[in-house]
């Protein structure tokens, strides 16, 4: 029964989520190879975000299993999922207010710090050492994302595009093997979108797998290795961008001319 | 958040050391020392509440109960069993930690108003216990004859000595709390404040930190309760009712709950207002408090501690050329 292929980093099997009698996800199964970019597309309400929420532990599936690096992750609370190596960003940014950009990213390194309540309270030297270490690591990530100049600014005062980038840096700070990006380019202008796409490609170069939800078809077709198409909670197609573009089911179900033009 | 500079810390310590001498020299305000002892005791509670409410964003209306548990355990064990007061204080903290853990574990799963309601109910239950268990607590008549504190034969028997004791403890708690705030723990708490989902997704175990800080603030309230009992030597349930929990909230809201300095300022200010400056209003005192609260929440939502920053902001703005587009 369990034919888990060792080279697959993530395996989602038969996931069902039912909201008020309606199946938001219906027997969704797919696999993810490490270090590739897999896009999940589909019309609004197709269940894309629900699928990410299930994978990251925010929603417990009514049926089905999720296996990540050999661990079953269904019914594991979200903070544990993060410790297993799955990170994420949010469709509507979840910026921590009244905190600087740097502090926001440092939250991502929370589980790479080991001092406890009392050690923090009496400020042992190792607390300060650890703090400096984490600060430098967070700064490195901000540099990677291109926000190093805004490190000390209050995060919630940044423009949306920068907040979305900051969320990616924060997500990477947990040192994941898989990062789920929920519409990283939504609401961004063209140049910001371009920045995001370059960053996603670099994330892949770092060996981190990416699950990407996006509506921007050009972005998807440009950077993803595989595409999964959801409609009404079901997978209707899966394949390379080329295959998806020419799949009559996909064209009929949702994209029409848009996908062919991209 | 407000960074706390070294200079303001040194100034604060000097002010603390000198204040009683100035107060004692001026006869009309010599009784202020007594008020300052109470202010110190309240400050212990508000520092904890500031971490819990200002930083972690969790509302508690039950801290009068933790204050009461500390006071009653100290009172009962020293009066009826004649245990060492310092040991009783420790017992009080241990019991409070256990109670806070048991109450907090389910209650902190609730959000916003529900958490406030749950802690409110807890406060009322404890208050009723103090009132009804006459054999243990002395009931509504209260409990007297609680001994003062002494250490190695040195007794804290004057207001001045007690002042230094209380504010010494406040200073230690203040340092500990400031360190917490500027550590990974404080950062996690502030993250929880705005987005529990976000914090969770970053691997922060939200419930653990909420419980930790709830228990910590309860333990501080318990220490304050013990200090209170040994200072006035008499306790009765009326001190630990709901209105005291509300008063604690007023303290941190007026002082500024996003900063530990605000918690100190609020506690000192409200102590003086309620013991001294608003005496003349008698039963209308609560109205004046209401007005102050209204004024502060409307014009200084971050509390009085944010006043200098706000003034600087206004001054800075007026220097800008007019006609600039605002957005």
Coordinates of C-alpha atoms in Angstrom, one line a residue:
Chain A
X1 CA 0.0 0.0 0.0
X2 CA 2.6 2.5 1.0
X3 CA 4.8 2.9 -2.0
X4 CA 6.6 5.9 -0.8
X5 CA 9.3 6.7 -3.2
X6 CA 12.4 7.7 -1.2
X7 CA 13.3 10.5 -3.6
X8 CA 9.9 12.3 -3.0
X9 CA 10.1 14.9 -0.3
X10 CA 6.3 15.2 0.1
X11 CA 3.6 12.9 -0.6
X12 CA -0.1 13.9 -0.2
X13 CA -2.5 11.0 -0.4
X14 CA -6.3 11.1 -0.7
X15 CA -6.7 14.3 1.2
X16 CA -10.3 15.2 1.9
X17 CA -11.5 18.3 3.7
X18 CA -15.2 18.9 4.2
X19 CA -16.5 22.4 5.1
X20 CA -20.2 22.3 6.1
X21 CA -21.0 19.3 4.0
X22 CA -19.1 20.6 1.0
X23 CA -15.9 19.0 -0.1
X24 CA -13.3 21.7 -0.3
X25 CA -10.7 19.1 -1.2
X26 CA -11.8 15.8 -2.7
X27 CA -9.3 12.9 -2.8
X28 CA -6.3 15.1 -3.6
X29 CA -3.0 13.1 -4.1
X30 CA 0.3 14.3 -5.4
X31 CA 4.0 14.0 -4.9
X32 CA 6.8 16.5 -4.8
X33 CA 10.4 16.0 -5.7
X34 CA 12.9 17.8 -3.6
X35 CA 14.3 21.1 -5.0
X36 CA 11.7 21.8 -7.6
X37 CA 9.1 24.4 -8.1
X38 CA 5.6 23.1 -8.3
X39 CA 2.7 25.5 -8.9
X40 CA -0.8 24.9 -7.8
X41 CA -3.3 26.8 -10.0
X42 CA -7.0 26.8 -10.4
X43 CA -9.9 29.2 -10.3
X44 CA -10.9 31.0 -7.0
X45 CA -12.4 28.6 -4.6
X46 CA -10.8 25.6 -6.1
X47 CA -9.2 24.7 -2.8
X48 CA -5.6 25.8 -3.3
X49 CA -5.2 27.7 -0.1
X50 CA -7.0 25.0 1.8
X51 CA -4.5 22.5 0.4
X52 CA -1.6 24.6 1.7
X53 CA -3.3 25.0 5.1
X54 CA -3.7 21.2 5.3
X55 CA 0.0 20.7 4.4
X56 CA 1.2 23.3 7.0
X57 CA -1.1 21.9 9.7
X58 CA -3.5 24.8 10.0
X59 CA -6.4 22.5 9.0
X60 CA -6.7 18.9 9.9
X61 CA -7.8 16.8 7.0
X62 CA -11.0 14.7 7.4
X63 CA -9.4 12.0 5.4
X64 CA -6.0 11.1 3.9
X65 CA -2.4 11.4 4.9
X66 CA 0.5 13.7 4.4
X67 CA 4.0 12.3 4.5
X68 CA 7.0 14.6 4.5
X69 CA 10.6 13.2 4.7
X70 CA 9.2 10.0 6.1
X71 CA 7.1 11.6 8.8
X72 CA 3.3 11.6 8.8
X73 CA 2.2 15.2 9.2
X74 CA -1.6 15.1 9.2
X75 CA -2.9 16.1 12.6
X76 CA 0.5 17.6 13.6
X77 CA 0.1 21.2 15.0
X78 CA 1.5 23.9 12.8
X79 CA 4.5 24.8 14.9
X80 CA 5.7 21.2 14.8
X81 CA 5.2 21.1 11.0
X82 CA 7.5 24.1 10.8
X83 CA 10.1 22.2 12.9
X84 CA 9.9 19.3 10.4
X85 CA 11.0 21.7 7.7
X86 CA 7.9 23.1 6.0
X87 CA 7.6 26.8 6.0
X88 CA 5.1 29.2 4.4
X89 CA 3.9 32.7 3.5
X90 CA 0.4 33.9 3.6
X91 CA -2.0 35.1 1.0
X92 CA -2.9 38.1 3.2
X93 CA 0.4 39.0 4.8
X94 CA 0.7 38.1 8.5
X95 CA 3.2 40.8 9.3
X96 CA 4.0 41.1 13.0
X97 CA 3.1 44.7 13.9
X98 CA 5.1 47.0 16.1
X99 CA 8.2 45.0 15.2
X100 CA 11.0 45.8 12.8
X101 CA 11.6 44.0 9.6
X102 CA 14.7 42.4 11.1
X103 CA 12.7 41.2 14.2
X104 CA 10.1 39.8 11.9
X105 CA 12.7 37.7 10.2
X106 CA 14.3 36.8 13.5
X107 CA 11.0 35.2 14.6
X108 CA 11.6 32.7 11.8
X109 CA 14.8 31.6 13.6
X110 CA 12.9 31.0 16.8
X111 CA 13.5 27.3 16.8
X112 CA 17.2 27.7 16.1
X113 CA 17.6 29.4 19.5
X114 CA 17.8 27.3 22.6
X115 CA 17.9 29.6 25.6
X116 CA 15.0 29.2 28.1
X117 CA 12.9 31.5 30.2
X118 CA 15.3 31.9 33.1
X119 CA 18.4 32.2 30.9
X120 CA 16.7 35.0 29.0
X121 CA 15.6 36.7 32.2
X122 CA 19.0 36.9 33.7
X123 CA 20.6 37.5 30.3
X124 CA 23.4 35.0 30.4
X125 CA 26.3 35.7 28.1
X126 CA 25.1 32.9 25.8
X127 CA 21.8 34.7 25.3
X128 CA 23.6 37.7 23.9
X129 CA 25.8 35.5 21.7
X130 CA 22.8 33.7 20.4
X131 CA 21.0 36.9 19.8
X132 CA 23.9 38.3 17.7
X133 CA 24.2 35.1 15.8
X134 CA 20.5 35.1 14.9
X135 CA 20.6 38.7 14.0
X136 CA 23.4 38.2 11.5
X137 CA 21.6 35.2 10.0
X138 CA 18.4 37.2 9.6
X139 CA 20.4 40.1 8.1
X140 CA 21.9 37.7 5.6
X141 CA 18.4 36.6 4.5
X142 CA 17.3 40.2 4.2
X143 CA 20.3 40.8 2.0
X144 CA 19.3 37.8 -0.1
X145 CA 15.8 39.2 -0.5
X146 CA 17.1 42.8 -1.0
X147 CA 15.6 44.4 2.0
X148 CA 18.8 44.9 4.1
X149 CA 18.3 48.7 4.0
X150 CA 14.9 48.5 5.6
X151 CA 16.0 46.1 8.4
X152 CA 15.3 48.7 11.1
X153 CA 12.0 50.0 9.8
X154 CA 8.7 49.0 11.3
X155 CA 7.5 46.1 9.2
X156 CA 3.9 47.1 9.0
X157 CA 4.8 50.4 7.5
X158 CA 6.5 48.8 4.4
X159 CA 4.7 48.7 1.1
X160 CA 2.8 45.5 0.4
X161 CA 5.4 44.2 -2.0
X162 CA 8.2 44.6 0.5
X163 CA 6.1 42.9 3.2
X164 CA 5.5 40.0 0.9
X165 CA 9.3 39.7 0.3
X166 CA 9.9 40.0 4.0
X167 CA 7.5 37.1 4.6
X168 CA 9.5 35.0 2.2
X169 CA 12.7 35.9 4.1
X170 CA 10.9 35.0 7.4
X171 CA 9.8 31.7 5.9
X172 CA 13.3 30.9 4.8
X173 CA 14.6 31.7 8.2
X174 CA 13.1 28.5 9.6
X175 CA 15.5 26.7 7.3
X176 CA 12.9 24.7 5.5
X177 CA 13.2 21.9 2.9
X178 CA 9.9 23.0 1.5
X179 CA 8.4 26.5 1.4
X180 CA 4.8 27.1 0.5
X181 CA 4.2 30.5 -1.1
X182 CA 0.5 31.5 -1.1
X183 CA 0.1 34.1 -3.9
X184 CA 3.5 35.9 -3.4
X185 CA 2.8 38.2 -6.3
X186 CA -0.8 39.1 -5.7
X187 CA -1.3 42.8 -5.6
X188 CA 2.3 43.5 -6.8
X189 CA 3.3 45.7 -9.7
X190 CA 5.3 44.3 -12.6
X191 CA 8.8 45.1 -11.3
X192 CA 8.0 43.6 -7.8
X193 CA 6.6 40.5 -9.5
X194 CA 9.8 40.2 -11.4
X195 CA 11.8 40.5 -8.2
X196 CA 9.6 37.8 -6.6
X197 CA 10.1 35.4 -9.6
X198 CA 13.9 35.9 -9.4
X199 CA 13.9 35.2 -5.7
X200 CA 11.8 32.0 -6.1
X201 CA 14.3 30.7 -8.7
X202 CA 17.1 31.4 -6.3
X203 CA 15.3 29.6 -3.5
X204 CA 15.2 26.6 -5.8
X205 CA 18.9 26.9 -6.4
X206 CA 19.4 26.6 -2.7
X207 CA 17.8 23.2 -2.9
X208 CA 14.5 24.1 -1.3
X209 CA 11.4 22.8 -2.8
X210 CA 8.7 25.4 -3.5
X211 CA 4.9 24.9 -3.6
X212 CA 3.6 28.0 -5.3
X213 CA 0.0 29.2 -5.5
X214 CA -0.3 32.1 -8.0
X215 CA -2.7 33.7 -10.4
X216 CA -0.1 35.3 -12.5
X217 CA 0.2 32.9 -15.4
X218 CA 3.3 34.4 -16.9
X219 CA 5.1 34.0 -13.6
X220 CA 3.9 30.4 -13.3
X221 CA 4.8 29.3 -16.8
X222 CA 8.2 31.0 -16.6
X223 CA 9.5 29.4 -13.4
X224 CA 7.6 26.3 -12.4
X225 CA 8.9 22.8 -13.2
X226 CA 5.5 21.2 -12.6
X227 CA 2.0 22.4 -12.4
X228 CA -1.0 21.0 -10.6
X229 CA -4.5 22.2 -11.6
X230 CA -7.3 22.1 -9.1
X231 CA -10.9 22.7 -9.8
X232 CA -13.7 22.2 -7.3
X233 CA -11.4 20.6 -4.9
X234 CA -10.2 18.0 -7.4
X235 CA -7.0 17.6 -9.4
X236 CA -7.9 17.9 -13.0
X237 CA -4.4 17.9 -14.5
X238 CA -0.8 17.6 -13.5
X239 CA 2.3 18.0 -15.6
X240 CA 4.9 20.3 -17.0
X241 CA 3.9 23.9 -18.0
X242 CA 3.9 22.8 -21.7
X243 CA 1.6 19.8 -21.0
X244 CA -0.7 22.0 -18.9
X245 CA -0.9 24.7 -21.6
X246 CA -2.1 22.2 -24.2
X247 CA -4.4 20.2 -21.9
X248 CA -7.9 20.6 -23.2
X249 CA -9.4 19.9 -19.8
X250 CA -7.5 22.8 -18.3
X251 CA -8.4 25.2 -21.0
X252 CA -12.0 24.2 -20.8
X253 CA -12.2 24.3 -17.0
X254 CA -10.8 27.6 -16.4
X255 CA -8.2 29.4 -18.3
X256 CA -9.5 29.7 -21.8
X257 CA -7.3 31.9 -23.9
X258 CA -5.2 33.2 -21.0
X259 CA -3.0 30.1 -20.6
X260 CA -2.4 29.6 -24.3
X261 CA -1.2 33.2 -24.6
X262 CA 1.2 33.1 -21.8
Chain B
X1 CA 8.6 49.1 21.3
X2 CA 10.4 51.5 23.4
X3 CA 14.1 50.8 23.8
X4 CA 15.2 51.5 27.3
X5 CA 18.3 53.5 27.5
X6 CA 21.1 53.2 30.0
X7 CA 20.7 56.8 30.9
X8 CA 17.0 56.6 31.9
X9 CA 17.8 53.5 34.0
X10 CA 20.5 55.3 36.0
X11 CA 18.2 58.3 36.4
X12 CA 15.4 56.0 37.6
X13 CA 17.7 54.3 40.2
X14 CA 18.9 57.6 41.5
X15 CA 15.4 59.0 41.7
X16 CA 14.4 55.8 43.7
X17 CA 17.2 56.2 46.1
X18 CA 16.8 59.9 46.7
X19 CA 13.0 60.2 46.7
X20 CA 12.4 59.1 50.3
X21 CA 14.9 61.7 51.7
X22 CA 13.3 64.5 49.8
X23 CA 9.9 63.3 50.9
X24 CA 10.8 63.1 54.5
X25 CA 12.2 66.6 54.6
X26 CA 9.0 68.2 53.4
X27 CA 6.5 67.7 56.2
X28 CA 3.3 68.2 54.1
X29 CA 4.2 65.2 51.9
X30 CA 6.0 63.0 54.4
X31 CA 3.3 60.4 54.2
X32 CA 4.0 60.0 50.5
X33 CA 6.5 57.4 51.5
X34 CA 3.6 55.1 52.5
X35 CA 2.0 55.7 49.1
X36 CA 5.2 54.9 47.4
X37 CA 5.4 51.5 49.2
X38 CA 2.0 50.6 47.9
X39 CA 2.9 51.9 44.4
X40 CA 5.9 49.6 44.5
X41 CA 3.7 46.6 45.4
X42 CA 1.3 47.5 42.6
X43 CA 4.2 48.0 40.2
X44 CA 5.2 44.4 40.7
X45 CA 1.8 43.3 39.4
X46 CA 1.6 45.8 36.6
X47 CA 5.0 44.8 35.2
X48 CA 3.7 41.3 34.8
X49 CA 0.5 42.5 33.3
X50 CA 2.3 44.7 30.9
X51 CA 4.1 41.6 29.6
X52 CA 0.9 39.6 29.5
X53 CA -1.4 42.3 28.0
X54 CA 0.9 44.8 26.2
X55 CA 3.3 42.3 24.8
X56 CA 1.5 39.0 24.4
X57 CA -2.0 40.7 24.0
X58 CA -3.8 38.5 26.5
X59 CA -6.4 40.1 28.7
X60 CA -6.6 39.1 32.4
X61 CA -9.3 40.3 34.8
X62 CA -8.2 37.8 37.5
X63 CA -4.9 39.2 38.8
X64 CA -6.5 40.5 42.0
X65 CA -7.1 36.8 42.8
X66 CA -3.4 35.9 42.4
X67 CA -2.5 39.0 44.5
X68 CA -5.0 37.7 47.1
X69 CA -3.7 34.1 47.0
X70 CA -0.2 35.4 47.8
X71 CA -1.4 37.6 50.6
X72 CA -3.6 35.0 52.2
X73 CA -1.1 32.2 52.0
X74 CA 1.5 34.5 53.7
X75 CA -1.1 35.5 56.2
X76 CA -2.5 32.1 57.1
X77 CA 0.9 30.3 57.2
X78 CA 2.6 33.0 59.3
X79 CA -0.4 33.6 61.7
X80 CA -1.8 30.1 62.2
X81 CA 1.3 28.0 61.7
X82 CA 4.0 30.6 62.5
X83 CA 6.2 29.6 59.5
X84 CA 9.0 31.8 58.3
X85 CA 7.5 34.6 56.2
X86 CA 10.1 34.3 53.4
X87 CA 9.3 30.6 53.1
X88 CA 5.6 31.4 53.1
X89 CA 6.2 33.9 50.3
X90 CA 7.8 31.1 48.4
X91 CA 5.0 28.7 49.1
X92 CA 2.6 31.4 47.9
X93 CA 4.5 31.7 44.6
X94 CA 4.5 27.9 44.1
X95 CA 0.8 27.6 44.8
X96 CA 0.0 30.6 42.5
X97 CA 2.1 29.1 39.8
X98 CA 0.2 25.8 40.0
X99 CA -3.2 27.6 40.1
X100 CA -2.2 29.9 37.2
X101 CA -1.1 26.9 35.2
X102 CA -4.3 25.0 35.8
X103 CA -6.4 28.1 35.0
X104 CA -4.3 29.3 32.2
X105 CA -4.0 26.1 30.2
X106 CA -7.7 26.0 29.2
X107 CA -8.4 29.7 29.5
X108 CA -5.6 30.9 27.2
X109 CA -7.1 28.8 24.4
X110 CA -9.9 31.4 24.5
X111 CA -9.5 34.7 22.7
X112 CA -10.3 38.3 23.5
X113 CA -13.5 38.8 25.5
X114 CA -13.8 35.1 26.3
X115 CA -10.4 35.1 28.0
X116 CA -11.3 38.2 29.9
X117 CA -14.6 36.5 31.0
X118 CA -12.8 33.3 32.1
X119 CA -10.3 35.2 34.2
X120 CA -13.0 37.4 35.6
X121 CA -15.0 34.3 36.7
X122 CA -11.8 32.9 38.3
X123 CA -11.3 36.1 40.2
X124 CA -14.9 36.0 41.5
X125 CA -14.6 32.4 42.6
X126 CA -11.4 33.2 44.6
X127 CA -13.0 36.3 46.1
X128 CA -16.0 34.2 47.3
X129 CA -13.5 31.6 48.7
X130 CA -11.8 34.4 50.8
X131 CA -15.2 35.5 52.0
X132 CA -16.8 32.2 52.9
X133 CA -14.1 30.0 54.2
X134 CA -14.2 31.8 57.6
X135 CA -12.3 29.1 59.4
X136 CA -9.3 29.5 57.1
X137 CA -9.3 33.1 55.9
X138 CA -11.3 34.8 58.7
X139 CA -14.0 35.6 56.2
X140 CA -15.2 39.1 55.6
X141 CA -13.8 40.3 58.9
X142 CA -10.3 39.7 57.6
X143 CA -7.2 38.5 59.2
X144 CA -4.9 40.5 61.5
X145 CA -1.7 40.0 63.3
X146 CA 0.4 39.2 60.3
X147 CA 4.1 39.7 61.3
X148 CA 6.4 42.1 59.5
X149 CA 9.4 41.0 57.5
X150 CA 12.9 40.6 58.8
X151 CA 16.1 39.0 57.5
X152 CA 18.9 37.7 59.7
X153 CA 17.6 39.8 62.6
X154 CA 17.3 42.9 60.5
X155 CA 13.7 43.9 60.6
X156 CA 12.0 46.0 57.9
X157 CA 10.0 47.8 60.5
X158 CA 9.9 51.3 59.2
X159 CA 8.3 52.7 56.1
X160 CA 11.7 53.7 54.8
X161 CA 13.2 50.2 55.2
X162 CA 10.1 48.6 53.6
X163 CA 10.3 51.2 50.8
X164 CA 13.8 50.1 49.9
X165 CA 12.9 46.4 50.2
X166 CA 9.9 46.7 47.9
X167 CA 11.5 48.9 45.3
X168 CA 14.7 46.7 45.4
X169 CA 12.5 43.8 44.5
X170 CA 10.8 45.9 41.8
X171 CA 14.2 46.8 40.4
X172 CA 15.2 43.1 40.2
X173 CA 11.9 42.1 38.6
X174 CA 12.2 45.1 36.2
X175 CA 15.6 44.0 35.0
X176 CA 14.5 40.4 34.6
X177 CA 11.4 41.5 32.6
X178 CA 13.3 43.9 30.4
X179 CA 15.7 41.1 29.6
X180 CA 12.8 38.8 28.8
X181 CA 11.3 41.4 26.5
X182 CA 14.5 41.8 24.5
X183 CA 15.1 38.1 24.1
X184 CA 13.6 35.4 21.8
X185 CA 10.8 35.1 24.3
X186 CA 9.7 38.7 24.1
X187 CA 9.9 38.6 20.4
X188 CA 7.7 35.5 20.3
X189 CA 5.2 37.2 22.6
X190 CA 5.0 40.3 20.4
X191 CA 4.5 38.1 17.3
X192 CA 1.7 36.2 19.1
X193 CA 0.1 39.6 19.8
X194 CA -0.6 40.4 16.2
X195 CA -0.7 37.0 14.5
X196 CA -1.0 33.7 16.2
X197 CA -1.3 32.0 12.9
X198 CA 1.9 33.7 11.6
X199 CA 3.8 32.9 14.8
X200 CA 2.6 29.3 14.7
X201 CA 3.7 28.9 11.1
X202 CA 7.2 30.1 12.1
X203 CA 7.4 27.3 14.6
X204 CA 6.5 29.3 17.7
X205 CA 4.6 27.1 20.1
X206 CA 2.0 29.8 20.9
X207 CA 0.2 28.1 23.8
X208 CA 3.5 27.4 25.7
X209 CA 4.5 31.0 25.6
X210 CA 1.1 32.3 26.5
X211 CA 1.1 30.0 29.6
X212 CA 4.6 30.9 30.5
X213 CA 4.0 34.6 30.6
X214 CA 0.6 34.1 32.3
X215 CA 2.2 32.1 35.1
X216 CA 5.1 34.6 35.4
X217 CA 2.7 37.5 35.8
X218 CA 0.7 35.5 38.3
X219 CA 3.8 34.7 40.3
X220 CA 4.7 38.4 40.4
X221 CA 1.2 39.2 41.7
X222 CA 1.6 36.6 44.4
X223 CA 4.9 38.1 45.6
X224 CA 3.2 41.5 45.6
X225 CA 0.4 40.0 47.7
X226 CA 2.8 38.6 50.3
X227 CA 4.7 41.9 50.5
X228 CA 1.3 43.7 50.9
X229 CA 0.2 41.3 53.7
X230 CA 3.5 41.8 55.7
X231 CA 3.4 45.5 55.2
X232 CA -0.1 46.4 56.5
X233 CA -0.3 43.3 58.8
X234 CA -4.0 42.9 58.1
X235 CA -5.9 41.6 55.1
X236 CA -9.6 41.3 54.2
X237 CA -11.3 40.0 51.1
X238 CA -12.4 43.5 49.9
X239 CA -8.9 44.3 48.8
X240 CA -8.9 41.5 46.3
X241 CA -12.2 42.0 44.5
X242 CA -12.9 42.6 40.9
X243 CA -12.6 46.3 41.2
X244 CA -8.9 45.9 42.1
X245 CA -8.4 43.8 38.9
X246 CA -10.0 46.6 37.0
X247 CA -7.8 49.2 38.7
X248 CA -4.7 47.2 37.6
X249 CA -6.0 47.4 34.1
X250 CA -6.5 51.1 34.4
X251 CA -2.9 51.4 35.7
X252 CA -1.3 49.8 32.7
X253 CA -3.7 51.4 30.2
X254 CA -3.0 54.9 31.6
X255 CA 0.7 54.3 32.0
X256 CA 1.1 52.6 28.6
X257 CA 0.9 48.9 28.3
X258 CA 3.4 48.5 25.5
X259 CA 6.2 49.4 27.7
X260 CA 7.4 48.3 31.1
X261 CA 8.2 51.9 32.0
X262 CA 4.5 52.6 31.3
X263 CA 3.5 49.9 33.8
X264 CA 5.7 51.6 36.5
X265 CA 4.4 55.0 35.7
X266 CA 0.8 53.9 35.7
X267 CA 1.1 52.1 39.0
X268 CA 2.7 55.1 40.7
X269 CA 0.4 57.6 39.2
X270 CA -2.8 55.7 40.0
X271 CA -1.6 55.0 43.6
X272 CA -1.1 58.7 44.2
X273 CA -4.4 59.6 42.5
X274 CA -6.4 57.1 44.5
X275 CA -4.7 57.5 47.9
X276 CA -4.1 61.2 47.8
X277 CA -5.0 63.5 45.0
X278 CA -8.6 62.3 44.4
X279 CA -9.5 62.0 48.0
X280 CA -11.6 65.2 47.8
X281 CA -13.9 63.6 45.2
X282 CA -14.9 60.9 47.7
X283 CA -17.4 58.5 46.1
X284 CA -17.1 60.4 42.8
X285 CA -13.5 59.3 42.5
X286 CA -14.5 56.5 40.1
X287 CA -16.0 59.1 37.8
X288 CA -12.7 61.0 37.7
X289 CA -10.9 57.8 36.9
X290 CA -13.3 57.2 34.1
X291 CA -12.6 60.6 32.7
X292 CA -8.9 60.2 32.9
X293 CA -9.1 56.8 31.2
X294 CA -11.3 58.2 28.5
X295 CA -8.9 61.1 27.9
X296 CA -5.9 58.8 27.7
X297 CA -7.4 56.2 25.5
X298 CA -8.6 58.8 23.0
X299 CA -5.6 61.1 22.9
X300 CA -2.8 58.8 24.1
X301 CA -3.7 55.2 23.1
X302 CA -0.1 54.1 24.0
X303 CA -0.4 55.6 27.5
X304 CA 1.1 58.6 29.2
X305 CA 4.6 57.2 28.7
X306 CA 4.2 57.9 25.0
X307 CA 3.5 61.6 25.6
X308 CA 7.1 62.9 25.0
X309 CA 7.3 60.9 21.8
X310 CA 4.0 62.2 20.7
X311 CA 4.9 65.8 21.5
X312 CA 8.1 65.4 19.5
X313 CA 6.0 64.1 16.7
X314 CA 3.7 67.1 16.8
X315 CA 6.6 69.5 16.9
X316 CA 8.3 67.7 14.0
X317 CA 5.2 67.8 11.9
X318 CA 4.6 71.5 12.4
X319 CA 8.1 72.2 11.1
X320 CA 7.3 70.5 7.8
X321 CA 6.2 72.8 5.0
X322 CA 2.4 73.1 4.9
X323 CA 0.4 72.0 1.9
X324 CA 2.1 68.6 1.8
X325 CA 0.0 65.8 0.7
X326 CA -1.0 63.6 3.6
X327 CA -1.6 59.9 3.2

